[in-house]
Coordinates of C-alpha atoms and ligand atoms in Angstrom, one line a residue:
M1 CA -10.9 -23.5 -20.2
K2 CA -12.7 -22.0 -23.2
L3 CA -14.4 -18.6 -23.3
D4 CA -17.7 -20.3 -24.1
E5 CA -17.5 -22.2 -20.8
I6 CA -17.8 -18.9 -18.9
K7 CA -21.4 -18.9 -17.6
H8 CA -21.5 -15.1 -17.0
E9 CA -22.9 -13.6 -20.2
G10 CA -21.9 -10.0 -19.3
L11 CA -18.4 -11.1 -18.7
R12 CA -18.3 -13.0 -22.0
R13 CA -19.6 -10.0 -23.9
W14 CA -17.1 -7.7 -22.2
I15 CA -14.2 -10.0 -23.1
W16 CA -15.3 -10.0 -26.8
Q17 CA -15.6 -6.2 -26.8
M18 CA -12.1 -5.8 -25.4
A19 CA -10.8 -8.3 -27.9
A20 CA -12.4 -6.5 -30.8
M21 CA -10.6 -3.3 -29.7
C22 CA -7.1 -4.9 -29.1
E23 CA -7.2 -7.7 -31.8
P24 CA -5.2 -10.3 -29.9
K25 CA -4.2 -13.5 -31.8
D26 CA -5.6 -15.6 -29.0
I27 CA -7.5 -15.4 -25.7
V28 CA -6.5 -17.5 -22.7
I29 CA -8.6 -17.8 -19.5
V30 CA -6.4 -18.1 -16.4
D31 CA -7.8 -21.1 -14.4
G32 CA -5.3 -20.9 -11.5
S33 CA -3.9 -24.4 -12.0
D34 CA -0.3 -25.2 -11.4
A35 CA 0.1 -26.7 -14.9
Q36 CA -1.1 -23.5 -16.5
R37 CA 1.1 -21.4 -14.3
E38 CA 4.1 -23.4 -15.3
E39 CA 3.2 -23.0 -18.9
I40 CA 2.9 -19.3 -18.6
I41 CA 6.3 -19.1 -16.7
Q42 CA 7.9 -21.0 -19.6
L43 CA 6.5 -18.6 -22.1
A44 CA 7.8 -15.6 -20.0
L45 CA 11.2 -17.2 -19.9
R46 CA 11.2 -17.6 -23.6
N47 CA 10.1 -14.1 -24.4
G48 CA 12.4 -12.5 -21.9
D49 CA 9.8 -11.2 -19.4
L50 CA 11.4 -13.4 -16.8
I51 CA 14.9 -14.6 -16.1
K52 CA 15.3 -17.9 -14.2
L53 CA 17.2 -17.3 -11.0
N54 CA 19.7 -19.8 -9.4
Q55 CA 17.2 -22.5 -8.4
D56 CA 19.5 -23.9 -5.6
K57 CA 19.6 -20.5 -3.9
H58 CA 16.2 -19.1 -5.0
P59 CA 13.9 -22.1 -5.6
G60 CA 10.9 -21.2 -7.7
C61 CA 12.1 -17.6 -8.1
Y62 CA 12.4 -15.4 -11.2
Y63 CA 13.8 -12.1 -12.1
H64 CA 12.1 -9.3 -14.0
R65 CA 13.5 -6.0 -15.3
S66 CA 10.9 -3.5 -16.2
N67 CA 11.3 -0.8 -18.9
S68 CA 13.6 1.8 -17.4
G69 CA 10.9 4.5 -17.8
D70 CA 8.4 2.3 -16.0
V71 CA 9.6 1.7 -12.4
A72 CA 7.0 3.2 -10.1
R73 CA 3.4 4.5 -10.1
T74 CA 2.8 7.5 -12.2
E75 CA 0.4 9.6 -10.3
Q76 CA 0.3 12.4 -12.9
L77 CA -1.1 9.9 -15.4
T78 CA -3.7 8.5 -13.0
F79 CA -7.3 9.7 -13.4
I80 CA -10.7 9.4 -11.7
C81 CA -13.3 9.6 -14.5
T82 CA -16.6 10.6 -13.0
Q83 CA -19.5 12.5 -14.7
D84 CA -18.8 15.5 -12.5
K85 CA -15.4 16.8 -11.6
Y86 CA -16.5 17.4 -8.1
Q87 CA -16.9 13.7 -7.5
A88 CA -13.2 13.2 -8.2
G89 CA -12.4 16.1 -5.9
P90 CA -9.5 18.6 -5.7
T91 CA -6.7 16.1 -5.1
N92 CA -7.4 13.7 -8.0
N93 CA -6.7 14.2 -11.7
W94 CA -10.0 14.1 -13.4
M95 CA -11.1 13.3 -17.0
S96 CA -14.6 13.0 -18.3
P97 CA -15.5 9.3 -18.9
Q98 CA -16.1 10.0 -22.6
E99 CA -12.8 11.6 -23.2
A100 CA -11.0 9.0 -21.1
R101 CA -12.5 6.1 -23.2
D102 CA -11.8 7.9 -26.5
R103 CA -8.2 8.6 -25.6
A104 CA -7.5 5.1 -24.2
T105 CA -9.3 3.4 -27.1
G106 CA -6.9 5.1 -29.5
I107 CA -4.0 3.6 -27.5
F108 CA -5.5 0.2 -27.0
S109 CA -6.6 -0.2 -30.6
R110 CA -4.9 -3.2 -32.2
S111 CA -2.3 -3.1 -29.5
M112 CA -2.5 -6.9 -29.0
R113 CA -1.9 -8.0 -32.6
N114 CA 0.3 -11.0 -32.5
R115 CA -0.1 -11.1 -28.8
V116 CA -2.2 -13.3 -26.5
M117 CA -4.9 -11.7 -24.3
Y118 CA -5.1 -13.3 -20.9
V119 CA -8.3 -13.1 -18.8
I120 CA -7.7 -13.4 -15.0
P121 CA -10.7 -13.8 -12.7
F122 CA -9.7 -12.9 -9.2
S123 CA -11.1 -12.3 -5.8
M124 CA -10.0 -9.6 -3.4
G125 CA -10.6 -11.2 0.0
P126 CA -11.4 -14.9 0.6
I127 CA -13.4 -16.4 -2.2
G128 CA -17.1 -16.3 -1.3
S129 CA -16.8 -14.0 1.7
Q130 CA -19.5 -11.3 1.8
F131 CA -16.8 -8.8 2.3
S132 CA -14.8 -9.8 -0.8
K133 CA -15.0 -8.3 -4.3
I134 CA -14.5 -10.0 -7.6
G135 CA -12.5 -8.5 -10.5
V136 CA -11.6 -9.8 -13.9
Q137 CA -8.4 -8.5 -15.4
I138 CA -7.5 -8.6 -19.0
T139 CA -3.8 -8.2 -19.9
D140 CA -1.2 -9.0 -22.5
S141 CA 1.6 -9.0 -20.0
L142 CA 2.8 -12.4 -18.8
Y143 CA 4.6 -10.7 -15.9
V144 CA 1.3 -9.2 -14.8
V145 CA -0.5 -12.6 -15.0
I146 CA 2.2 -14.3 -12.9
N147 CA 2.1 -11.4 -10.3
M148 CA -1.7 -11.5 -10.2
M149 CA -1.6 -15.2 -9.4
I150 CA 0.5 -14.4 -6.3
M151 CA -1.2 -11.1 -5.2
T152 CA -4.8 -12.3 -5.5
R153 CA -6.9 -15.5 -5.3
A154 CA -7.1 -16.1 -9.1
G155 CA -8.6 -18.8 -11.2
S156 CA -11.8 -20.7 -12.1
A157 CA -13.0 -21.0 -8.5
V158 CA -13.7 -17.2 -8.8
L159 CA -15.8 -17.7 -11.9
D160 CA -17.8 -20.3 -9.9
A161 CA -18.4 -17.7 -7.2
L162 CA -19.3 -15.1 -9.8
G163 CA -22.0 -17.4 -11.3
Y164 CA -24.3 -16.3 -14.0
K165 CA -24.8 -12.7 -13.1
G166 CA -22.5 -11.7 -10.2
E167 CA -21.0 -8.2 -9.9
F168 CA -17.4 -7.7 -10.8
T169 CA -14.9 -4.9 -11.6
R170 CA -13.8 -4.9 -15.3
C171 CA -10.0 -4.4 -15.2
M172 CA -8.7 -3.7 -18.7
H173 CA -4.9 -3.6 -19.0
G174 CA -2.5 -3.5 -21.9
L175 CA 1.2 -2.8 -22.3
A176 CA 0.9 -1.1 -25.7
S177 CA 4.1 0.9 -26.2
L178 CA 5.2 1.6 -22.6
D179 CA 5.7 5.2 -23.8
P180 CA 4.8 7.5 -20.8
E181 CA 3.2 9.8 -23.4
R182 CA 0.8 7.0 -24.3
R183 CA 0.2 5.9 -20.7
L184 CA -3.2 6.3 -18.9
I185 CA -4.4 4.7 -15.6
L186 CA -8.2 5.4 -15.7
H187 CA -10.8 4.6 -13.1
F188 CA -14.6 4.7 -13.8
P189 CA -16.0 4.2 -10.3
Q190 CA -19.6 4.8 -11.6
D191 CA -19.2 1.9 -14.1
N192 CA -17.1 -0.3 -11.8
E193 CA -14.4 -0.3 -14.4
I194 CA -10.6 0.3 -14.8
W195 CA -8.6 0.9 -17.9
S196 CA -4.8 1.0 -17.7
V197 CA -2.5 1.2 -20.6
G198 CA 1.2 1.9 -21.3
S199 CA 2.7 0.6 -18.0
G200 CA 3.6 -2.9 -16.8
Y201 CA 4.7 -1.9 -13.3
G202 CA 3.2 -2.5 -9.8
G203 CA 0.2 -0.4 -8.8
N204 CA -0.2 0.8 -12.4
A205 CA -0.6 -2.7 -13.8
L206 CA -1.6 -5.2 -11.1
L207 CA -5.2 -3.8 -11.1
G208 CA -6.5 -5.7 -8.1
K209 CA -4.2 -3.7 -5.9
K210 CA -4.3 0.1 -5.8
C211 CA -6.8 0.5 -8.7
L212 CA -9.5 -1.9 -7.4
A213 CA -8.8 -2.5 -3.8
L214 CA -8.3 1.2 -3.0
R215 CA -9.6 3.6 -5.6
I216 CA -12.7 1.7 -6.8
A217 CA -13.2 0.0 -3.4
S218 CA -13.1 3.3 -1.5
Y219 CA -15.8 4.7 -3.8
Q220 CA -18.0 1.6 -3.2
A221 CA -17.1 1.6 0.5
R222 CA -18.6 5.1 0.8
Q223 CA -21.8 4.0 -0.8
E224 CA -22.0 0.7 1.1
G225 CA -20.9 2.1 4.5
W226 CA -17.4 0.7 5.0
L227 CA -13.7 1.8 4.5
A228 CA -11.0 0.7 2.0
E229 CA -7.6 1.8 3.4
H230 CA -3.9 1.9 2.6
M231 CA -3.2 0.0 5.9
L232 CA -1.3 -2.9 7.2
L233 CA -3.2 -5.3 9.5
M234 CA -1.5 -7.2 12.3
G235 CA -2.1 -9.0 15.6
I236 CA 0.0 -8.6 18.7
E237 CA -0.2 -11.4 21.3
S238 CA 0.8 -10.0 24.7
P239 CA 2.2 -12.1 27.6
S240 CA -1.3 -12.7 28.9
G241 CA -2.2 -14.5 25.6
Q242 CA -4.6 -11.8 24.5
I243 CA -4.2 -10.8 20.8
T244 CA -4.8 -7.1 20.0
Y245 CA -5.3 -6.3 16.3
I246 CA -4.2 -3.0 14.9
A247 CA -4.3 -1.4 11.4
A248 CA -1.8 1.3 10.4
A249 CA -1.7 3.7 7.5
F250 CA 1.7 5.0 6.3
P251 CA 2.4 6.4 2.8
S252 CA 4.2 4.3 0.2
A253 CA 7.6 3.0 1.3
C254 CA 7.1 4.3 4.9
G255 CA 7.3 1.0 6.8
K256 CA 4.0 -0.9 6.5
T257 CA 5.5 -4.2 5.3
N258 CA 8.2 -4.0 8.0
L259 CA 5.9 -3.3 10.9
A260 CA 3.4 -5.9 9.9
M261 CA 5.9 -8.7 10.3
L262 CA 8.3 -7.4 12.9
I263 CA 10.4 -9.7 15.1
P264 CA 10.1 -8.8 18.8
P265 CA 13.3 -7.7 20.5
E266 CA 14.8 -10.4 22.7
G267 CA 13.4 -9.1 25.9
F268 CA 9.9 -8.9 24.4
K269 CA 10.2 -12.4 23.1
A270 CA 11.1 -13.5 26.6
K271 CA 8.1 -11.7 28.0
G272 CA 5.9 -13.7 25.6
Y273 CA 5.1 -11.3 22.8
R274 CA 4.2 -12.8 19.4
I275 CA 3.3 -11.1 16.1
F276 CA 0.7 -12.2 13.6
T277 CA 0.7 -10.7 10.1
I278 CA -2.5 -10.4 8.3
G279 CA -1.7 -7.7 5.6
D280 CA 1.0 -5.3 4.7
D281 CA -0.6 -2.8 2.3
I282 CA -4.4 -2.8 2.1
T283 CA -7.2 -3.3 4.7
W284 CA -10.9 -3.2 4.2
L285 CA -12.8 -2.2 7.4
R286 CA -16.4 -2.7 8.3
V287 CA -18.6 -1.9 11.3
N288 CA -19.8 -5.2 12.5
T289 CA -23.1 -6.0 14.2
D290 CA -21.2 -6.0 17.5
G291 CA -20.4 -2.3 17.0
Q292 CA -16.7 -3.0 16.5
L293 CA -14.6 -2.2 13.5
W294 CA -13.5 -5.4 11.7
G295 CA -10.8 -5.7 9.1
I296 CA -9.7 -8.1 6.3
N297 CA -6.7 -8.1 4.0
P298 CA -8.1 -8.3 0.4
E299 CA -4.7 -9.4 -1.0
A300 CA -3.0 -12.8 -1.0
G301 CA 0.6 -11.6 -1.6
M302 CA 3.1 -8.9 -0.8
F303 CA 4.6 -6.5 -3.4
G304 CA 7.3 -5.3 -1.1
V305 CA 10.2 -2.8 -1.3
A306 CA 13.5 -4.7 -1.6
P307 CA 16.1 -2.1 -0.7
G308 CA 16.8 -2.0 3.1
T309 CA 15.3 -5.5 3.5
N310 CA 17.8 -7.9 5.2
T311 CA 17.9 -10.6 7.9
Q312 CA 18.5 -7.9 10.6
S313 CA 15.8 -5.4 9.6
N314 CA 13.1 -7.8 8.5
P315 CA 13.9 -11.6 8.9
N316 CA 10.3 -12.6 8.3
A317 CA 10.3 -10.8 4.9
M318 CA 13.6 -12.6 4.1
A319 CA 12.0 -15.9 4.9
T320 CA 8.9 -15.1 2.9
I321 CA 10.9 -14.4 -0.2
G322 CA 13.1 -17.5 0.1
K323 CA 11.1 -19.3 -2.6
N324 CA 8.4 -18.8 -5.2
T325 CA 9.1 -15.1 -5.5
I326 CA 9.4 -12.6 -8.4
F327 CA 12.2 -10.0 -8.0
T328 CA 11.7 -6.8 -10.0
N329 CA 14.5 -4.3 -10.8
T330 CA 17.0 -5.5 -8.2
L331 CA 20.6 -6.2 -9.1
L332 CA 21.2 -9.5 -10.9
K333 CA 24.5 -11.1 -9.9
P334 CA 26.7 -13.3 -12.2
D335 CA 25.6 -16.4 -10.3
Y336 CA 21.9 -15.6 -11.0
T337 CA 21.1 -14.5 -7.5
V338 CA 19.7 -11.1 -6.6
W339 CA 21.1 -8.2 -4.5
W340 CA 20.0 -4.8 -3.5
E341 CA 21.3 -1.9 -1.5
G342 CA 20.9 -2.7 2.2
C343 CA 20.8 -6.5 1.6
D344 CA 22.6 -9.2 3.6
G345 CA 26.2 -9.9 3.0
E346 CA 28.9 -8.2 1.1
T347 CA 28.4 -5.9 -1.8
P348 CA 29.0 -8.0 -4.9
A349 CA 32.0 -7.0 -7.0
S350 CA 29.8 -6.9 -10.2
G351 CA 26.4 -7.5 -11.6
V352 CA 23.8 -6.3 -14.1
N353 CA 21.8 -3.5 -12.6
W354 CA 18.1 -2.7 -12.8
Q355 CA 18.6 -0.8 -16.1
G356 CA 20.3 -3.9 -17.6
L357 CA 23.7 -2.3 -17.5
P358 CA 27.0 -3.8 -16.3
W359 CA 27.5 -2.5 -12.7
Y360 CA 30.1 -2.5 -10.0
P361 CA 30.2 -0.7 -6.6
G362 CA 31.1 2.9 -6.9
L363 CA 30.1 3.2 -10.5
R364 CA 29.1 6.8 -11.3
D365 CA 27.2 8.5 -14.2
A366 CA 28.3 11.4 -16.3
D367 CA 27.2 13.9 -13.5
N368 CA 29.4 12.0 -11.0
K369 CA 26.3 10.6 -9.3
L370 CA 26.5 7.1 -7.9
I371 CA 24.6 4.5 -10.0
L372 CA 22.6 2.1 -7.9
G373 CA 22.6 -1.7 -8.4
A374 CA 18.9 -2.0 -7.5
H375 CA 16.2 0.7 -8.2
P376 CA 15.1 2.3 -4.9
N377 CA 11.6 1.1 -5.7
S378 CA 12.7 -2.4 -6.7
R379 CA 10.3 -5.0 -5.3
F380 CA 9.6 -8.6 -4.5
T381 CA 6.3 -10.4 -5.1
A382 CA 5.7 -13.3 -2.7
P383 CA 2.8 -15.3 -1.3
L384 CA 1.8 -14.0 2.1
S385 CA 1.2 -17.6 3.2
Q386 CA 5.0 -18.1 3.1
C387 CA 5.5 -15.5 5.8
P388 CA 6.6 -17.2 9.1
S389 CA 4.4 -14.8 11.1
V390 CA 1.3 -15.1 9.0
S391 CA -2.0 -15.3 10.9
R392 CA -4.4 -18.2 10.4
R393 CA -7.1 -15.5 10.3
I394 CA -6.1 -14.4 6.7
E395 CA -8.7 -16.8 5.4
Q396 CA -11.4 -15.9 7.9
P397 CA -14.2 -14.4 5.9
Q398 CA -15.1 -11.8 8.6
G399 CA -11.5 -10.9 9.5
V400 CA -10.4 -9.6 12.8
P401 CA -11.7 -6.9 15.3
I402 CA -9.5 -3.8 15.4
S403 CA -8.5 -2.1 18.7
A404 CA -6.2 0.7 17.3
I405 CA -5.7 2.6 14.1
I406 CA -2.3 4.2 13.6
F407 CA -1.4 7.0 11.2
G408 CA 2.2 7.9 10.4
G409 CA 4.7 9.3 7.9
R410 CA 8.3 10.0 7.3
R411 CA 9.1 13.2 9.1
A412 CA 12.7 14.2 10.0
T413 CA 11.4 16.8 12.4
V414 CA 8.2 18.0 14.2
T415 CA 6.1 14.9 14.8
P416 CA 7.1 12.8 17.9
L417 CA 7.6 9.1 18.1
V418 CA 4.1 8.5 19.2
Y419 CA 0.9 10.2 20.4
E420 CA -2.7 9.3 20.9
A421 CA -5.8 11.2 19.8
F422 CA -8.2 12.4 22.5
N423 CA -11.2 10.9 20.6
W424 CA -12.3 9.6 17.2
E425 CA -12.9 13.1 15.8
H426 CA -9.5 14.3 16.9
G427 CA -8.1 11.1 15.4
V428 CA -9.7 11.8 12.0
Y429 CA -8.1 15.3 12.1
I430 CA -4.7 13.7 12.9
G431 CA -5.1 11.3 9.9
A432 CA -6.3 14.1 7.7
T433 CA -3.3 16.3 8.4
T434 CA -0.6 13.5 8.2
S435 CA 2.3 14.4 6.0
S436 CA 5.4 12.6 4.8
E437 CA 8.5 13.1 2.7
V438 CA 7.8 11.6 -0.7
T439 CA 9.6 8.3 -1.5
A440 CA 10.7 6.5 -4.7
A441 CA 7.4 4.5 -4.8
Q442 CA 6.2 7.3 -7.1
T443 CA 8.0 9.0 -10.0
Q444 CA 7.6 12.7 -9.0
G445 CA 8.7 15.0 -6.1
I446 CA 10.9 12.6 -4.2
G447 CA 12.0 14.1 -0.9
D448 CA 9.3 16.9 -0.9
L449 CA 7.1 17.1 2.1
R450 CA 3.5 16.5 1.2
F451 CA 0.2 16.1 3.1
D452 CA -1.2 12.7 2.6
P453 CA -4.5 12.2 4.5
M454 CA -4.7 8.7 5.9
A455 CA -1.9 7.8 3.4
M456 CA -4.7 7.8 0.8
L457 CA -3.9 10.9 -1.3
P458 CA -3.0 8.9 -4.4
F459 CA -5.5 6.2 -3.7
C460 CA -8.9 7.8 -2.8
G461 CA -11.3 7.1 -5.6
Y462 CA -13.5 10.1 -4.8
N463 CA -13.5 13.6 -3.3
L464 CA -11.1 13.5 -0.4
A465 CA -13.2 16.1 1.6
D466 CA -16.2 13.7 1.3
Y467 CA -13.9 10.9 2.3
L468 CA -13.0 12.7 5.6
S469 CA -16.7 13.2 6.4
H470 CA -17.3 9.5 5.7
W471 CA -14.6 8.7 8.3
L472 CA -16.3 11.0 10.8
R473 CA -19.7 9.4 10.1
T474 CA -18.2 5.9 10.4
G475 CA -17.0 6.8 13.9
E476 CA -20.6 7.6 15.0
R477 CA -21.6 4.0 14.2
L478 CA -18.8 2.5 16.2
N479 CA -19.2 1.4 19.8
P480 CA -16.5 1.1 21.0
A481 CA -14.5 2.9 18.3
P482 CA -10.8 2.0 18.0
K483 CA -8.3 4.4 19.6
I484 CA -6.4 6.4 17.1
F485 CA -2.6 7.0 17.3
H486 CA 0.1 8.8 15.3
V487 CA 3.7 7.5 15.0
N488 CA 6.9 8.6 13.4
W489 CA 9.9 6.2 13.1
F490 CA 11.9 8.6 11.0
R491 CA 12.9 11.6 13.2
K492 CA 16.5 12.6 12.6
D493 CA 19.3 14.3 14.5
E494 CA 21.3 17.4 13.3
N495 CA 23.6 15.0 11.3
G496 CA 20.7 13.3 9.5
N497 CA 20.8 10.1 11.5
F498 CA 17.6 8.4 12.6
L499 CA 17.1 8.9 16.3
W500 CA 15.0 5.8 16.7
P501 CA 16.3 2.3 15.8
G502 CA 12.9 1.3 14.2
Y503 CA 12.0 -2.1 12.8
G504 CA 11.6 -4.7 15.6
D505 CA 12.1 -2.1 18.2
N506 CA 8.9 -0.4 17.1
L507 CA 7.2 -3.1 19.2
R508 CA 8.2 -1.0 22.2
V509 CA 5.8 1.7 20.9
L510 CA 3.1 -0.8 20.0
E511 CA 3.3 -2.2 23.5
W512 CA 2.4 1.2 24.9
I513 CA -0.4 1.5 22.2
I514 CA -2.0 -1.7 23.2
S515 CA -1.6 -1.0 26.9
R516 CA -3.6 2.2 26.2
C517 CA -6.2 0.2 24.2
N518 CA -6.6 -2.2 27.1
N519 CA -6.7 0.6 29.7
K520 CA -3.5 -0.7 31.4
I521 CA -1.5 2.5 31.5
E522 CA -2.0 6.2 32.3
A523 CA -0.7 8.8 29.7
Q524 CA 0.4 12.4 29.9
K525 CA -2.0 14.9 28.4
T526 CA -0.2 17.3 26.1
A527 CA -1.4 19.9 23.6
I528 CA -1.2 17.5 20.7
G529 CA -2.7 14.4 22.4
F530 CA -1.9 11.7 25.0
M531 CA 1.8 10.7 25.2
P532 CA 3.9 8.3 27.1
G533 CA 5.9 9.6 30.1
P534 CA 9.7 9.3 30.2
N535 CA 9.5 5.9 31.7
D536 CA 6.4 4.5 30.0
L537 CA 8.2 2.8 27.1
D538 CA 10.0 -0.4 27.8
L539 CA 13.5 0.3 26.6
T540 CA 15.2 -2.8 28.2
G541 CA 18.1 -4.0 26.1
L542 CA 18.1 -0.9 23.9
N543 CA 21.1 1.3 23.9
I544 CA 19.4 4.7 23.8
D545 CA 20.2 7.6 26.0
P546 CA 17.6 9.7 27.8
E547 CA 18.4 12.8 25.8
T548 CA 17.6 11.0 22.6
M549 CA 14.3 9.8 24.0
E550 CA 13.6 13.4 25.1
K551 CA 14.2 14.5 21.5
L552 CA 12.0 11.8 20.1
L553 CA 9.1 12.8 22.3
K554 CA 9.7 16.5 22.2
I555 CA 7.0 18.9 21.1
D556 CA 8.7 22.1 19.8
K557 CA 6.0 24.8 20.0
D558 CA 7.5 27.0 17.4
L559 CA 7.9 24.2 14.9
W560 CA 4.4 23.0 15.6
L561 CA 2.9 26.5 15.1
E562 CA 4.7 26.6 11.7
E563 CA 3.3 23.2 11.0
M564 CA -0.2 24.5 11.8
D565 CA 0.1 27.1 9.1
K566 CA 1.0 24.5 6.6
R567 CA -1.9 22.3 7.6
E568 CA -4.3 25.3 7.4
K569 CA -3.0 26.0 3.9
F570 CA -3.5 22.4 2.9
L571 CA -7.0 22.1 4.3
K572 CA -8.2 25.4 2.9
E573 CA -6.3 25.6 -0.4
K574 CA -5.8 22.0 -1.4
L575 CA -8.9 20.2 0.0
G576 CA -11.4 23.0 -0.8
N577 CA -14.4 24.3 1.0
T578 CA -16.2 21.1 1.6
V579 CA -13.8 19.9 4.2
P580 CA -16.0 18.9 7.2
V581 CA -16.4 21.6 9.8
E582 CA -15.3 19.1 12.5
I583 CA -11.8 19.0 10.9
F584 CA -11.5 22.8 11.2
Q585 CA -12.8 22.7 14.7
Q586 CA -10.2 20.2 15.7
H587 CA -7.5 22.3 14.0
L588 CA -8.5 25.4 16.0
L589 CA -8.7 23.5 19.2
L590 CA -5.2 22.2 18.7
K591 CA -3.9 25.7 17.8
N592 CA -5.4 27.1 21.0
R593 CA -3.9 24.3 23.1
L594 CA -0.4 24.9 21.5
N595 CA -0.7 28.7 22.1
K596 CA -1.7 28.2 25.8
N597 CA 1.4 26.0 26.5
Ligands
GTP601 P1 4.6 0.3 0.1 O1 4.7 -1.1 -0.3 O2 5.2 1.2 -0.9 O3 3.2 0.8 0.4 O4 5.5 0.6 1.4 P2 5.5 0.1 2.9 O5 4.8 1.2 3.7 O6 5.1 -1.3 3.1 O7 7.1 0.3 3.3 P3 8.2 -0.8 3.7 O8 7.9 -1.5 5.0 O9 8.5 -1.6 2.5 O10 9.5 0.2 4.0 C1 10.0 1.0 3.0 C2 11.4 1.5 3.4 O11 11.4 2.0 4.7 C3 12.4 0.3 3.4 O12 13.6 0.7 2.8 C4 12.6 0.0 4.9 O13 13.9 -0.5 5.1 C5 12.4 1.4 5.6 N1 11.8 1.2 6.9 C6 10.8 0.5 7.3 N2 10.6 0.5 8.6 C7 11.5 1.4 9.1 C8 11.8 1.9 10.5 O14 11.1 1.5 11.4 N3 12.8 2.7 10.6 C9 13.6 3.1 9.5 N4 14.6 4.0 9.7 N5 13.3 2.7 8.2 C10 12.3 1.8 8.0
SPV602 C1 2.8 1.8 -3.1 O1 3.3 2.5 -3.9 O2 2.1 2.2 -2.1 C2 2.9 0.3 -3.3 C3 3.5 -0.2 -4.5 O3 2.4 -0.5 -2.4 S1 2.5 -0.2 -5.9 O4 1.8 -1.5 -5.9 O5 3.3 0.0 -7.1 O6 1.5 0.9 -5.7
MN603 MN1 1.4 0.7 -0.7

């Protein structure tokens, strides 16, 4: 397809402007055809972007090793560029649009000389759905092109949907030097535009994902009256045949992919439980004319964490990545298969690790620290349609009705396995004060506890305090509103072992949640919310003693009061004085309830 064949004049003009800045040797429009995809893969194999994996064991699969300084999102280099700093809010990095464009132009200038500029039209959400958004990404990275073809609905059908003058997000990306000093991930929500330069990795570079579907979309969602969230989306079919849909927000690398495609424990399978996966990372939520909250997954693929994924923990993910998958920063074995820490089978005797260095188990660096085979944030990119548990509703333009919203994080202490909010407002407070230990999905502060409201701290494209009030106002339009819950799969004992088995066994908690949604079970009223009684979770077939369950459901008043001080500090000092009053009211009510106990 030629540039002149693009009907949309604004798009053609923008492509020429970007080409004038970057001076590529050629411009290629991605049409989404198999033939062109194959051509691009061949180019990537030749230039070293991809390595062909053992096609007997990994059909259609390729391996990519990113620059060793470019292995996760760099939040410190990510900016919201609005006219006023207030609009970006106290939790986002802000830069004025003028300064941002000036600085990035300096880096983009001539950066594609002797390189080809690819233009990828893509749709977030089913093409043509009124809930979908169109983006066009420019990039000089073949790896990015190939990933975007998996993660989004990309190709000329999107240009047809865009027509002569449709709205789209301009997504400008370039590798330039990959030097973190010359890396910027810039969002211009008021211009519906993204500029990202200097990184080829994940959320920094696949601009449909965090940049468009969360940061830009959350800004648009506020104006248009909907919500763009860092949530998985799944259906749970109970023995009666009824399917209950839930959406869950956990911070990066805290279990969304795993929950979204869990395999029911044997006893639950026998009872008749079935899981339907709709999304594992992003959900767009709208108030429908029926008064209910409906959700779609705007993505078409999964960009999932590899370490810890195996046929025990996540068989559906293993089946999904059996073919047509890109593996990034895992270990590469001598027989051109891949491996990661927490994978199936024996640890290989040798391989080439994520840094491209010869590796063997037990290898240590100069400081005597173990060197990993796979980077902790190594990932796989695979089509969601290959997931055995995928729901047929992924293509449904209006999505699915949501009965429950779940918040959660990675907390070794304090927060119990599960509790339920008393009402929407209390639920929004619970989401707003959710915290988690930082994972390797970002480059800084790993292991630190941080507050991460609705798991959106790094992804909200506007003032987070205003975002909370948007959540409150959305609740007022819902009838009935979904129930809101909080879960924690990561509570640990004194020796640092997880108390809860997690993974498939999380369905035991989901069963209680959907029973609550369908008014099938009474709950215990506690200071923090409704909770299951000691015999309310079905633990059949699980080897867990009552003391452990007691620990998992325990509310330690002293620890909670300490937690309340941290929350107060976060709300007042970090979120600033525009936090909605309802949030402070809920905070005080909870504090009073805790003190009365
Ligand atoms: P992003 O893609 O970064 O947004 O992450 P995610 O929320 O989809 O996280 P994912 O499901 O990929 O899980 C991340 C890590 O947590 C993996 O190493 C998993 O093995 C581990 N994990 C997931 N679920 C559980 C669980 O229930 N219990 C325990 N202990 N670990 C889990
Ligand atoms: C996350 O970090 O939450 C991810 C991976 O889902 S990335 O696409 O790199 O943001
Ligand atoms: Mn994510």
